[in-house]
Amino acid sequence: MDIKRADQQYIANTYKRTDVLFVEGKGAVLKDETGKAYIDLGSGIAVNTFGIADDAWIDAVTTQLQRLQHVSNLYYTEPQVLLAKKLCERSGLKKVFFGNSGAEANECMIKAARKYSVDKYGAGRHTIVTLNHSFHGRTITTLAATGQPTLHQYFQPFTDGFVYAEPDDDDGLLAMVEAHNPCAIMLEPIQGEGGVHALDKAYVQRAAKLCQEKDILLLFDEVQSGNGRTGKLYAYMHYDVLPDIVSTAKGLGGGLPISATLFGEKTQATLAYGSHGSTFGGNPISAAGALNVIDRLDDALLAEVGKKSNYIFERLRHAEGVISIDGMGLMIGIETKKDAAIIAARCLELGVVVLTAHGKVRLLPPLTIPDDLLATAIDRLISALQ
Ligand SMILES: *Cc1c(COP(=O)(O)O)cnc(C)c1O
């Protein structure tokens, strides 16, 4: 069967496929159907934390698969409890709700923020301030939260109650808060799909202070930036703030679908019996995969992420064809002189997978990419930039 042609015939046309059919891989190397190898600087969009077919992760997942794959959330299961305990201990947050995708984690975060306000202040204080260029998901509500007007065509009417402020603009945020009496401010500490921009630390700290003064909840969307991606377990740890709710997904399961919404001191009791749920959320296999990921993201591994990040920043900062470089850890966006899509296509020819985001070249390598492969990939990327 001609897979590419059958894909075009049978799969809904929501994706612009790159012309490559991947069939297998190991670690940071992917192989296509002709046997050509590629160094992976994309990790399936920050999902494959330890790359492809990692042995210890496979072991954790298949051991669970052979015991129990699912019983629903009507019953206790061990992996999700162990995972929740570990997430709380490592994050300082108090309780976890498990879902399956980033959008669901955000949907849960938004519901909890609204309920917190209704419980305490009654109806009407429902607005959530988000940022321009943000990305929070593809459901009707998370699209409404997303500050990108081009994604808002065709799907009106949206869920009410989202207003957008400009990133890193203190006065703009304050004005929004004064005008709209919001229940929450929702931030991606490092805007991912919007072009990889790490928010300014002083701005985030002032936002956190403003939230505290007015009992506005601080919501962090760490769907992409979480789970070691930035060199800390969660990116909020770089900002010295503790959000009231954190959502995460992509890298959590190491390649399996799972999301977590983590609730802090103030919000831990907000969602109560009957107020939320998910059939698949926290299912034993995904939870076993995630437990393996979180267990292995120790200080030594996170320090390695920092080193690899410094290496990439150093090599690219002054490379020809680079205008600027932004991001944190192994979540990096490169503004380039040449068109980012052309560079990505050239990289693919050279055997390197890179991503793009809003006109930038975006790098999200597996956190465990070996240094020699990383060096080869950066050599090839630098030649593609010329
Ligand atoms: C990818 C992403 C989402 C959406 O996650 P899905 O799993 O595709 O629903 C939400 N927020 C951020 C910051 C993301 O990067």
Short mmCIF file of C-alpha atoms and ligand atoms in Angstrom, two decimals:
data_model
loop_
_atom_site.label_atom_id
_atom_site.label_comp_id
_atom_site.label_asym_id
_atom_site.label_seq_id
_atom_site.Cartn_x
_atom_site.Cartn_y
_atom_site.Cartn_z
CA MET A 1 0.00 0.00 0.00
CA ASP A 2 1.14 3.55 -0.75
CA ILE A 3 0.85 4.90 2.79
CA LYS A 4 1.31 8.56 1.89
CA ARG A 5 -1.41 8.43 -0.74
CA ALA A 6 -3.77 6.47 1.53
CA ASP A 7 -3.14 9.02 4.29
CA GLN A 8 -4.25 11.81 1.95
CA GLN A 9 -7.35 9.82 1.02
CA TYR A 10 -8.47 8.64 4.46
CA ILE A 11 -7.09 11.03 7.09
CA ALA A 12 -8.88 14.33 7.70
CA ASN A 13 -6.83 17.13 6.15
CA THR A 14 -5.94 18.93 9.37
CA TYR A 15 -2.18 18.38 9.13
CA LYS A 16 0.35 19.51 6.56
CA ARG A 17 2.49 16.38 6.53
CA THR A 18 6.20 16.63 5.96
CA ASP A 19 7.07 14.20 3.16
CA VAL A 20 8.58 11.47 5.31
CA LEU A 21 7.21 8.21 6.69
CA PHE A 22 8.91 7.23 9.93
CA VAL A 23 8.82 3.55 10.80
CA GLU A 24 11.15 3.07 13.77
CA GLY A 25 13.93 4.51 15.84
CA LYS A 26 16.12 4.28 18.91
CA GLY A 27 16.96 7.09 21.29
CA ALA A 28 17.51 10.31 19.34
CA VAL A 29 17.58 8.57 15.94
CA LEU A 30 14.56 8.07 13.70
CA LYS A 31 14.43 5.94 10.56
CA ASP A 32 12.17 6.35 7.56
CA GLU A 33 10.80 3.58 5.35
CA THR A 34 13.86 3.68 3.08
CA GLY A 35 16.19 3.11 6.06
CA LYS A 36 17.51 6.70 6.07
CA ALA A 37 18.45 7.83 9.58
CA TYR A 38 17.65 11.23 11.08
CA ILE A 39 18.83 12.85 14.30
CA ASP A 40 15.67 13.90 16.11
CA LEU A 41 15.56 17.46 17.45
CA GLY A 42 11.76 17.43 17.76
CA SER A 43 10.83 14.57 20.13
CA GLY A 44 7.38 14.34 18.55
CA ILE A 45 6.78 17.94 19.74
CA ALA A 46 8.38 17.63 23.18
CA VAL A 47 6.69 14.29 23.88
CA ASN A 48 9.40 11.62 23.68
CA THR A 49 11.33 12.78 26.75
CA PHE A 50 13.91 9.97 26.48
CA GLY A 51 13.67 9.54 22.72
CA ILE A 52 12.39 6.52 20.83
CA ALA A 53 12.06 3.03 22.33
CA ASP A 54 13.93 3.81 25.56
CA ASP A 55 14.61 0.47 27.29
CA ALA A 56 13.73 1.37 30.88
CA TRP A 57 10.57 3.16 29.80
CA ILE A 58 9.49 0.22 27.60
CA ASP A 59 10.06 -2.06 30.55
CA ALA A 60 7.89 0.05 32.88
CA VAL A 61 5.11 0.33 30.31
CA THR A 62 5.05 -3.31 29.18
CA THR A 63 5.21 -4.65 32.73
CA GLN A 64 2.07 -2.65 33.51
CA LEU A 65 0.49 -3.61 30.17
CA GLN A 66 0.75 -7.27 31.10
CA ARG A 67 -0.85 -6.73 34.50
CA LEU A 68 -3.76 -4.32 33.97
CA GLN A 69 -4.40 -1.82 31.18
CA HIS A 70 -7.53 -0.07 32.43
CA VAL A 71 -10.35 -0.28 34.95
CA SER A 72 -11.72 3.32 34.89
CA ASN A 73 -11.65 5.89 37.63
CA LEU A 74 -14.42 4.12 39.53
CA TYR A 75 -11.68 2.11 41.26
CA TYR A 76 -8.27 2.59 42.86
CA THR A 77 -5.21 1.77 40.76
CA GLU A 78 -1.62 1.90 41.88
CA PRO A 79 0.36 3.64 39.10
CA GLN A 80 -1.72 6.81 39.08
CA VAL A 81 -1.48 7.18 42.86
CA LEU A 82 2.29 6.68 42.86
CA LEU A 83 2.56 9.22 40.07
CA ALA A 84 0.35 11.80 41.81
CA LYS A 85 2.32 11.41 45.06
CA LYS A 86 5.60 11.91 43.23
CA LEU A 87 4.31 14.93 41.30
CA CYS A 88 3.10 16.59 44.51
CA GLU A 89 6.32 15.85 46.40
CA ARG A 90 8.48 17.21 43.61
CA SER A 91 6.35 20.27 42.78
CA GLY A 92 5.10 21.48 46.14
CA LEU A 93 1.55 21.39 44.79
CA LYS A 94 -1.08 19.39 46.64
CA LYS A 95 -3.41 17.39 44.41
CA VAL A 96 -3.54 16.13 40.84
CA PHE A 97 -6.26 15.53 38.26
CA PHE A 98 -5.24 13.29 35.36
CA GLY A 99 -6.46 13.70 31.79
CA ASN A 100 -5.13 12.67 28.39
CA SER A 101 -4.03 15.78 26.52
CA GLY A 102 -2.82 19.31 27.01
CA ALA A 103 -6.15 20.82 26.03
CA GLU A 104 -7.91 18.69 28.63
CA ALA A 105 -5.46 19.68 31.34
CA ASN A 106 -6.14 23.33 30.51
CA GLU A 107 -9.88 22.78 30.33
CA CYS A 108 -9.68 21.34 33.85
CA MET A 109 -7.52 24.27 35.03
CA ILE A 110 -10.02 26.77 33.61
CA LYS A 111 -13.01 25.00 35.20
CA ALA A 112 -11.25 24.92 38.56
CA ALA A 113 -10.33 28.63 38.36
CA ARG A 114 -13.93 29.57 37.66
CA LYS A 115 -15.30 27.35 40.40
CA TYR A 116 -12.82 28.71 42.93
CA SER A 117 -14.17 32.18 42.24
CA VAL A 118 -17.85 31.14 42.25
CA ASP A 119 -17.38 29.28 45.55
CA LYS A 120 -15.79 32.32 47.18
CA TYR A 121 -17.28 35.36 45.46
CA GLY A 122 -20.42 34.15 43.66
CA ALA A 123 -21.11 34.36 39.93
CA GLY A 124 -19.72 37.02 37.57
CA ARG A 125 -16.00 37.03 38.39
CA HIS A 126 -15.25 34.55 35.61
CA THR A 127 -12.86 36.33 33.25
CA ILE A 128 -9.40 34.88 32.66
CA VAL A 129 -6.55 37.01 31.34
CA THR A 130 -4.29 35.18 28.89
CA LEU A 131 -1.50 36.49 26.66
CA ASN A 132 -1.19 37.39 23.02
CA HIS A 133 0.71 34.73 21.02
CA SER A 134 -0.24 32.08 23.58
CA PHE A 135 -1.37 28.57 22.71
CA HIS A 136 -3.61 26.64 25.06
CA GLY A 137 -5.25 23.97 22.89
CA ARG A 138 -7.81 23.21 20.18
CA THR A 139 -11.08 22.71 22.03
CA ILE A 140 -13.59 25.56 21.86
CA THR A 141 -12.68 26.83 25.32
CA THR A 142 -8.91 26.41 25.09
CA LEU A 143 -8.99 28.06 21.65
CA ALA A 144 -10.85 30.95 23.25
CA ALA A 145 -8.03 31.10 25.81
CA THR A 146 -5.46 31.10 22.99
CA GLY A 147 -4.33 34.62 22.10
CA GLN A 148 -3.96 34.08 18.36
CA PRO A 149 -6.78 35.63 16.30
CA THR A 150 -5.96 33.57 13.19
CA LEU A 151 -6.94 30.41 15.08
CA HIS A 152 -10.29 31.99 15.99
CA GLN A 153 -11.79 32.03 12.50
CA TYR A 154 -14.72 29.72 11.72
CA PHE A 155 -15.55 28.50 15.21
CA GLN A 156 -17.62 31.27 16.78
CA PRO A 157 -19.26 31.54 19.21
CA PHE A 158 -16.54 30.76 21.75
CA THR A 159 -16.71 30.33 25.47
CA ASP A 160 -17.01 33.82 26.95
CA GLY A 161 -14.63 35.39 29.38
CA PHE A 162 -11.12 35.50 27.94
CA VAL A 163 -9.16 38.72 27.45
CA TYR A 164 -5.64 38.99 26.11
CA ALA A 165 -2.72 41.03 27.40
CA GLU A 166 0.64 41.64 25.74
CA PRO A 167 3.47 39.42 27.09
CA ASP A 168 6.05 41.15 29.31
CA ASP A 169 3.92 44.33 29.58
CA ASP A 170 3.28 45.06 33.27
CA ASP A 171 1.06 48.08 32.69
CA GLY A 172 -1.05 46.24 30.12
CA LEU A 173 -1.62 43.37 32.53
CA LEU A 174 -2.57 45.72 35.36
CA ALA A 175 -5.00 47.57 33.08
CA MET A 176 -6.64 44.27 32.07
CA VAL A 177 -7.01 43.25 35.69
CA GLU A 178 -8.53 46.60 36.64
CA ALA A 179 -10.94 46.58 33.68
CA HIS A 180 -12.17 42.98 33.95
CA ASN A 181 -12.08 41.82 37.59
CA PRO A 182 -10.70 38.41 36.53
CA CYS A 183 -10.62 35.16 38.49
CA ALA A 184 -7.28 34.14 36.99
CA ILE A 185 -4.24 35.02 34.91
CA MET A 186 -3.08 32.16 32.68
CA LEU A 187 0.49 32.10 31.33
CA GLU A 188 2.79 29.82 29.40
CA PRO A 189 6.11 30.61 31.10
CA ILE A 190 7.75 29.84 27.78
CA GLN A 191 5.40 30.45 24.91
CA GLY A 192 5.89 27.45 22.63
CA GLU A 193 3.67 27.32 19.56
CA GLY A 194 3.68 31.14 19.52
CA GLY A 195 7.38 31.17 18.56
CA VAL A 196 9.30 30.06 21.69
CA HIS A 197 9.55 33.07 23.96
CA ALA A 198 10.58 32.80 27.61
CA LEU A 199 8.60 35.36 29.62
CA ASP A 200 10.62 37.95 31.50
CA LYS A 201 11.27 36.91 35.09
CA ALA A 202 10.46 40.29 36.66
CA TYR A 203 7.19 40.39 34.69
CA VAL A 204 6.13 36.95 35.91
CA GLN A 205 7.04 37.82 39.49
CA ARG A 206 5.02 41.04 39.35
CA ALA A 207 2.09 39.11 37.88
CA ALA A 208 2.35 36.62 40.75
CA LYS A 209 2.37 39.46 43.28
CA LEU A 210 -0.64 41.11 41.65
CA CYS A 211 -2.46 37.77 41.78
CA GLN A 212 -1.69 37.35 45.47
CA GLU A 213 -2.88 40.85 46.36
CA LYS A 214 -6.21 40.44 44.59
CA ASP A 215 -6.85 36.71 45.16
CA ILE A 216 -6.57 36.15 41.42
CA LEU A 217 -5.37 32.64 40.62
CA LEU A 218 -2.05 32.27 38.81
CA LEU A 219 -2.40 29.49 36.22
CA PHE A 220 0.68 28.11 34.45
CA ASP A 221 0.24 26.19 31.21
CA GLU A 222 3.28 23.92 31.28
CA VAL A 223 1.93 21.47 28.73
CA GLN A 224 5.12 21.94 26.70
CA SER A 225 7.58 23.50 29.17
CA GLY A 226 7.04 20.93 31.94
CA ASN A 227 8.69 17.63 32.83
CA GLY A 228 12.33 18.60 32.63
CA ARG A 229 12.16 20.34 29.27
CA THR A 230 13.68 23.60 30.56
CA GLY A 231 16.28 22.04 32.86
CA LYS A 232 14.03 22.14 35.93
CA LEU A 233 11.16 19.76 36.55
CA TYR A 234 8.70 22.58 35.84
CA ALA A 235 9.53 25.93 34.28
CA TYR A 236 7.86 27.89 37.11
CA MET A 237 10.84 26.82 39.22
CA HIS A 238 13.04 29.16 37.16
CA TYR A 239 10.78 32.09 38.05
CA ASP A 240 10.70 31.59 41.84
CA VAL A 241 6.91 31.68 41.93
CA LEU A 242 4.46 28.96 42.91
CA PRO A 243 1.39 28.97 40.66
CA ASP A 244 -2.04 28.11 42.07
CA ILE A 245 -2.60 25.57 39.28
CA VAL A 246 -0.19 24.03 36.78
CA SER A 247 -1.22 22.05 33.71
CA THR A 248 1.15 19.70 31.94
CA ALA A 249 1.07 16.95 29.33
CA LYS A 250 3.40 16.50 26.34
CA GLY A 251 6.59 15.06 27.87
CA LEU A 252 4.93 13.61 30.95
CA GLY A 253 4.13 10.18 29.50
CA GLY A 254 7.34 9.85 27.50
CA GLY A 255 5.26 9.08 24.39
CA LEU A 256 1.97 7.92 25.86
CA PRO A 257 -1.03 10.24 26.21
CA ILE A 258 -1.45 11.59 29.73
CA SER A 259 -1.94 15.03 31.22
CA ALA A 260 -1.92 16.35 34.75
CA THR A 261 -3.50 19.40 36.34
CA LEU A 262 -1.75 20.16 39.63
CA PHE A 263 -3.55 22.13 42.32
CA GLY A 264 -1.86 24.21 45.01
CA GLU A 265 -2.83 25.10 48.56
CA LYS A 266 -5.68 27.44 47.61
CA THR A 267 -7.24 25.31 44.88
CA GLN A 268 -6.72 21.76 46.13
CA ALA A 269 -10.32 21.35 47.33
CA THR A 270 -12.01 23.32 44.54
CA LEU A 271 -12.90 20.43 42.27
CA ALA A 272 -15.14 18.19 44.32
CA TYR A 273 -17.07 14.98 43.76
CA GLY A 274 -19.01 15.28 40.50
CA SER A 275 -17.39 18.48 39.24
CA HIS A 276 -14.98 16.87 36.78
CA GLY A 277 -13.95 13.48 35.39
CA SER A 278 -12.32 11.51 32.60
CA THR A 279 -12.73 7.92 31.42
CA PHE A 280 -9.14 7.40 30.31
CA GLY A 281 -7.47 9.95 32.58
CA GLY A 282 -4.52 8.51 34.49
CA ASN A 283 -4.95 5.06 33.03
CA PRO A 284 -2.44 2.55 34.42
CA ILE A 285 -0.24 2.23 31.33
CA SER A 286 0.22 5.93 30.69
CA ALA A 287 0.70 6.46 34.42
CA ALA A 288 3.39 3.75 34.55
CA GLY A 289 5.19 5.44 31.63
CA ALA A 290 4.93 8.83 33.34
CA LEU A 291 6.17 7.43 36.64
CA ASN A 292 9.27 6.16 34.86
CA VAL A 293 9.78 9.61 33.31
CA ILE A 294 9.36 11.57 36.55
CA ASP A 295 11.51 9.12 38.54
CA ARG A 296 14.41 9.56 36.14
CA LEU A 297 14.23 13.36 35.93
CA ASP A 298 16.62 13.73 38.86
CA ASP A 299 19.11 16.52 39.53
CA ALA A 300 21.85 14.85 37.46
CA LEU A 301 19.64 14.50 34.38
CA LEU A 302 18.28 18.04 34.74
CA ALA A 303 21.84 19.37 35.01
CA GLU A 304 22.65 17.54 31.76
CA VAL A 305 19.70 19.30 30.11
CA GLY A 306 21.20 22.62 31.21
CA LYS A 307 24.60 21.69 29.76
CA LYS A 308 23.16 20.58 26.42
CA SER A 309 21.14 23.79 26.33
CA ASN A 310 24.23 25.95 26.93
CA TYR A 311 26.03 24.07 24.17
CA ILE A 312 23.23 24.80 21.67
CA PHE A 313 22.94 28.47 22.68
CA GLU A 314 26.72 28.96 22.45
CA ARG A 315 27.01 27.39 19.03
CA LEU A 316 24.01 29.14 17.53
CA ARG A 317 24.27 32.59 19.11
CA HIS A 318 26.88 33.81 16.64
CA ALA A 319 26.21 31.39 13.80
CA GLU A 320 25.73 32.88 10.37
CA GLY A 321 22.08 33.16 9.42
CA VAL A 322 20.85 33.51 13.02
CA ILE A 323 19.11 36.75 14.01
CA SER A 324 18.19 35.84 17.58
CA ILE A 325 17.68 32.84 19.82
CA ASP A 326 15.13 32.50 22.63
CA GLY A 327 13.83 29.84 24.98
CA MET A 328 15.12 27.87 27.92
CA GLY A 329 16.69 24.46 28.44
CA LEU A 330 15.95 22.23 25.46
CA MET A 331 13.02 24.37 24.32
CA ILE A 332 14.65 26.71 21.83
CA GLY A 333 13.42 29.04 19.08
CA ILE A 334 15.77 30.48 16.47
CA GLU A 335 14.89 33.54 14.44
CA THR A 336 16.68 33.04 11.14
CA LYS A 337 17.54 35.16 8.11
CA LYS A 338 16.34 32.45 5.74
CA ASP A 339 12.77 31.16 5.84
CA ALA A 340 12.35 28.70 8.73
CA ALA A 341 10.37 26.23 6.62
CA ILE A 342 13.15 26.13 4.01
CA ILE A 343 15.73 25.51 6.74
CA ALA A 344 13.60 22.70 8.20
CA ALA A 345 13.30 21.08 4.76
CA ARG A 346 17.07 21.37 4.21
CA CYS A 347 17.72 19.84 7.65
CA LEU A 348 15.52 16.91 6.75
CA GLU A 349 17.57 16.31 3.59
CA LEU A 350 20.70 16.41 5.76
CA GLY A 351 19.18 13.89 8.18
CA VAL A 352 18.03 16.16 11.02
CA VAL A 353 14.46 16.65 12.22
CA VAL A 354 13.74 20.20 13.41
CA LEU A 355 10.39 21.92 13.97
CA THR A 356 9.15 25.41 13.23
CA ALA A 357 6.92 27.74 15.25
CA HIS A 358 5.65 31.09 14.06
CA GLY A 359 8.41 31.65 11.53
CA LYS A 360 11.18 30.39 13.80
CA VAL A 361 13.18 27.17 13.73
CA ARG A 362 12.24 25.30 16.90
CA LEU A 363 14.37 22.71 18.69
CA LEU A 364 12.92 20.26 21.24
CA PRO A 365 15.41 17.37 21.31
CA PRO A 366 15.00 14.37 23.60
CA LEU A 367 16.43 15.30 27.01
CA THR A 368 18.86 12.39 26.78
CA ILE A 369 20.25 13.08 23.30
CA PRO A 370 23.92 11.97 23.35
CA ASP A 371 26.41 14.85 23.03
CA ASP A 372 28.02 13.50 19.84
CA LEU A 373 24.68 13.22 18.05
CA LEU A 374 23.72 16.69 19.24
CA ALA A 375 27.00 18.10 17.90
CA THR A 376 26.46 16.44 14.51
CA ALA A 377 22.88 17.72 14.35
CA ILE A 378 23.96 21.29 15.19
CA ASP A 379 26.72 21.12 12.52
CA ARG A 380 24.10 20.17 9.96
CA LEU A 381 21.64 22.81 11.19
CA ILE A 382 24.33 25.49 10.96
CA SER A 383 25.06 24.49 7.37
CA ALA A 384 21.32 24.64 6.60
CA LEU A 385 21.15 28.18 8.02
CA GLN A 386 23.61 29.59 5.45
C1 LIG B 1 0.59 21.46 22.82
C2 LIG B 1 0.07 22.46 23.79
C3 LIG B 1 -1.26 22.43 24.23
C4 LIG B 1 -2.27 21.47 23.66
O1 LIG B 1 -1.95 20.15 23.95
P1 LIG B 1 -2.74 18.95 23.21
O2 LIG B 1 -2.18 17.72 23.86
O3 LIG B 1 -2.42 19.04 21.76
O4 LIG B 1 -4.18 19.15 23.50
C5 LIG B 1 -1.64 23.36 25.17
N1 LIG B 1 -0.78 24.25 25.68
C6 LIG B 1 0.51 24.30 25.30
C7 LIG B 1 1.42 25.29 25.93
C8 LIG B 1 0.97 23.42 24.33
O5 LIG B 1 2.25 23.49 23.92
#
